[in-house]
Amino acid sequence: HAQAKAMFLFIYYCNGMNFSDVMNLRYENIDGDFLHFYRQKTIRTRKEQVPVRLFLIDEAKEIIAQFGQKMETTKSYIFDYLNDTMTDEEKYTKRKYHRDQFNKRLKTITKMIGLTTNLSSYVARHSWATTLLRHDIPIGFISKGLGHSSILTTEKYLADFTDERKKDVGNILSNIGKEDT
């Protein structure tokens, strides 16, 4: 389960990257301290592809060092999920299989540590976005980091997570003037 935990954290550290995007990473996607990639989800649906570019923090680099495969060329996949001898159909099947296995392992970890919310790759993605939102990072930055084509998509994505923030604001408002009495 160590690899599942590491991959969950890698997703979180890397803008909440989709697990499919993690599986497709190659060493050529690393440019010094930065990682750039195109989202697999939108590769066929968007006319103009805009890369997601993120700063690779040390913790993410450590996960690559520990769980990545040896770089033979810059075209080598970082993680050992796919290879270039596979057909597109085989790659699709492997991505689905590994994502399902990853989420099953996270479910086991959830039970082991007694969480009430099941961990998943999606939870890592939402956690990244929510953490930034709660630290007052502009939605435009979050939207670009998630690889969304529109801020409206990000606002819909984050809508479920703003109720807690609304309660915080309500508590602030209800306490105004009470400190003076």
mmCIF file of N, CA and C in Angstrom, residues 1 3-5 7 19 23 81 93-109 119-121:
data_model
loop_
_atom_site.group_PDB
_atom_site.id
_atom_site.type_symbol
_atom_site.label_atom_id
_atom_site.label_comp_id
_atom_site.label_asym_id
_atom_site.label_seq_id
_atom_site.Cartn_x
_atom_site.Cartn_y
_atom_site.Cartn_z
ATOM 1 N N HIS A 1 0.810 -1.210 0.000
ATOM 2 C CA HIS A 1 0.000 0.000 0.000
ATOM 3 C C HIS A 1 0.850 1.270 0.000
ATOM 4 N N GLN A 3 2.954 2.231 -2.256
ATOM 5 C CA GLN A 3 2.913 2.890 -3.555
ATOM 6 C C GLN A 3 1.587 3.626 -3.757
ATOM 7 N N ALA A 4 0.493 3.057 -3.321
ATOM 8 C CA ALA A 4 -0.810 3.728 -3.444
ATOM 9 C C ALA A 4 -0.810 5.037 -2.654
ATOM 10 N N LYS A 5 -0.275 4.999 -1.443
ATOM 11 C CA LYS A 5 -0.175 6.217 -0.630
ATOM 12 C C LYS A 5 0.699 7.247 -1.340
ATOM 13 N N MET A 7 1.350 7.526 -4.552
ATOM 14 C CA MET A 7 0.706 8.050 -5.754
ATOM 15 C C MET A 7 -0.422 9.021 -5.399
ATOM 16 N N PHE A 19 -5.258 10.496 -12.445
ATOM 17 C CA PHE A 19 -4.412 9.304 -12.421
ATOM 18 C C PHE A 19 -4.021 8.881 -13.839
ATOM 19 N N MET A 23 -0.162 8.198 -15.238
ATOM 20 C CA MET A 23 0.290 7.007 -15.952
ATOM 21 C C MET A 23 0.950 7.340 -17.288
ATOM 22 N N TYR A 81 3.513 1.812 -15.668
ATOM 23 C CA TYR A 81 2.147 1.374 -15.933
ATOM 24 C C TYR A 81 1.963 1.015 -17.406
ATOM 25 N N THR A 93 -7.031 -0.068 -21.591
ATOM 26 C CA THR A 93 -7.365 -1.152 -20.664
ATOM 27 C C THR A 93 -6.451 -1.114 -19.442
ATOM 28 N N LYS A 94 -5.163 -0.904 -19.655
ATOM 29 C CA LYS A 94 -4.194 -0.829 -18.546
ATOM 30 C C LYS A 94 -4.485 0.361 -17.646
ATOM 31 N N ARG A 95 -4.793 1.523 -18.252
ATOM 32 C CA ARG A 95 -5.109 2.713 -17.436
ATOM 33 C C ARG A 95 -6.311 2.441 -16.545
ATOM 34 N N LYS A 96 -7.356 1.850 -17.113
ATOM 35 C CA LYS A 96 -8.557 1.538 -16.332
ATOM 36 C C LYS A 96 -8.219 0.546 -15.216
ATOM 37 N N TYR A 97 -7.496 -0.506 -15.553
ATOM 38 C CA TYR A 97 -7.129 -1.521 -14.569
ATOM 39 C C TYR A 97 -6.315 -0.907 -13.422
ATOM 40 N N HIS A 98 -5.266 -0.166 -13.749
ATOM 41 C CA HIS A 98 -4.405 0.406 -12.704
ATOM 42 C C HIS A 98 -5.137 1.455 -11.865
ATOM 43 N N ARG A 99 -6.015 2.247 -12.497
ATOM 44 C CA ARG A 99 -6.804 3.219 -11.738
ATOM 45 C C ARG A 99 -7.721 2.501 -10.756
ATOM 46 N N ASP A 100 -8.373 1.436 -11.220
ATOM 47 C CA ASP A 100 -9.264 0.664 -10.345
ATOM 48 C C ASP A 100 -8.489 0.031 -9.189
ATOM 49 N N GLN A 101 -7.327 -0.554 -9.487
ATOM 50 C CA GLN A 101 -6.492 -1.161 -8.445
ATOM 51 C C GLN A 101 -6.016 -0.104 -7.448
ATOM 52 N N PHE A 102 -5.617 1.036 -7.949
ATOM 53 C CA PHE A 102 -5.168 2.150 -7.111
ATOM 54 C C PHE A 102 -6.286 2.563 -6.150
ATOM 55 N N ASN A 103 -7.484 2.751 -6.687
ATOM 56 C CA ASN A 103 -8.599 3.173 -5.843
ATOM 57 C C ASN A 103 -9.001 2.088 -4.845
ATOM 58 N N LYS A 104 -8.860 0.799 -5.206
ATOM 59 C CA LYS A 104 -9.128 -0.291 -4.258
ATOM 60 C C LYS A 104 -8.127 -0.252 -3.101
ATOM 61 N N ARG A 105 -6.863 -0.022 -3.428
ATOM 62 C CA ARG A 105 -5.838 0.068 -2.371
ATOM 63 C C ARG A 105 -6.101 1.268 -1.463
ATOM 64 N N LEU A 106 -6.524 2.376 -2.051
ATOM 65 C CA LEU A 106 -6.842 3.553 -1.236
ATOM 66 C C LEU A 106 -8.036 3.281 -0.323
ATOM 67 N N LYS A 107 -8.991 2.505 -0.816
ATOM 68 C CA LYS A 107 -10.147 2.143 0.009
ATOM 69 C C LYS A 107 -9.694 1.320 1.219
ATOM 70 N N THR A 108 -8.744 0.415 1.002
ATOM 71 C CA THR A 108 -8.184 -0.389 2.095
ATOM 72 C C THR A 108 -7.466 0.515 3.098
ATOM 73 N N ILE A 109 -6.691 1.463 2.590
ATOM 74 C CA ILE A 109 -5.991 2.412 3.468
ATOM 75 C C ILE A 109 -7.003 3.216 4.276
ATOM 76 N N LEU A 119 -10.830 7.385 0.366
ATOM 77 C CA LEU A 119 -9.807 8.032 -0.436
ATOM 78 C C LEU A 119 -9.912 7.526 -1.874
ATOM 79 N N SER A 120 -9.595 8.389 -2.817
ATOM 80 C CA SER A 120 -9.554 8.026 -4.234
ATOM 81 C C SER A 120 -8.691 9.056 -4.944
ATOM 82 N N SER A 121 -8.380 8.781 -6.196
ATOM 83 C CA SER A 121 -7.619 9.764 -6.970
ATOM 84 C C SER A 121 -8.411 11.062 -7.074
#
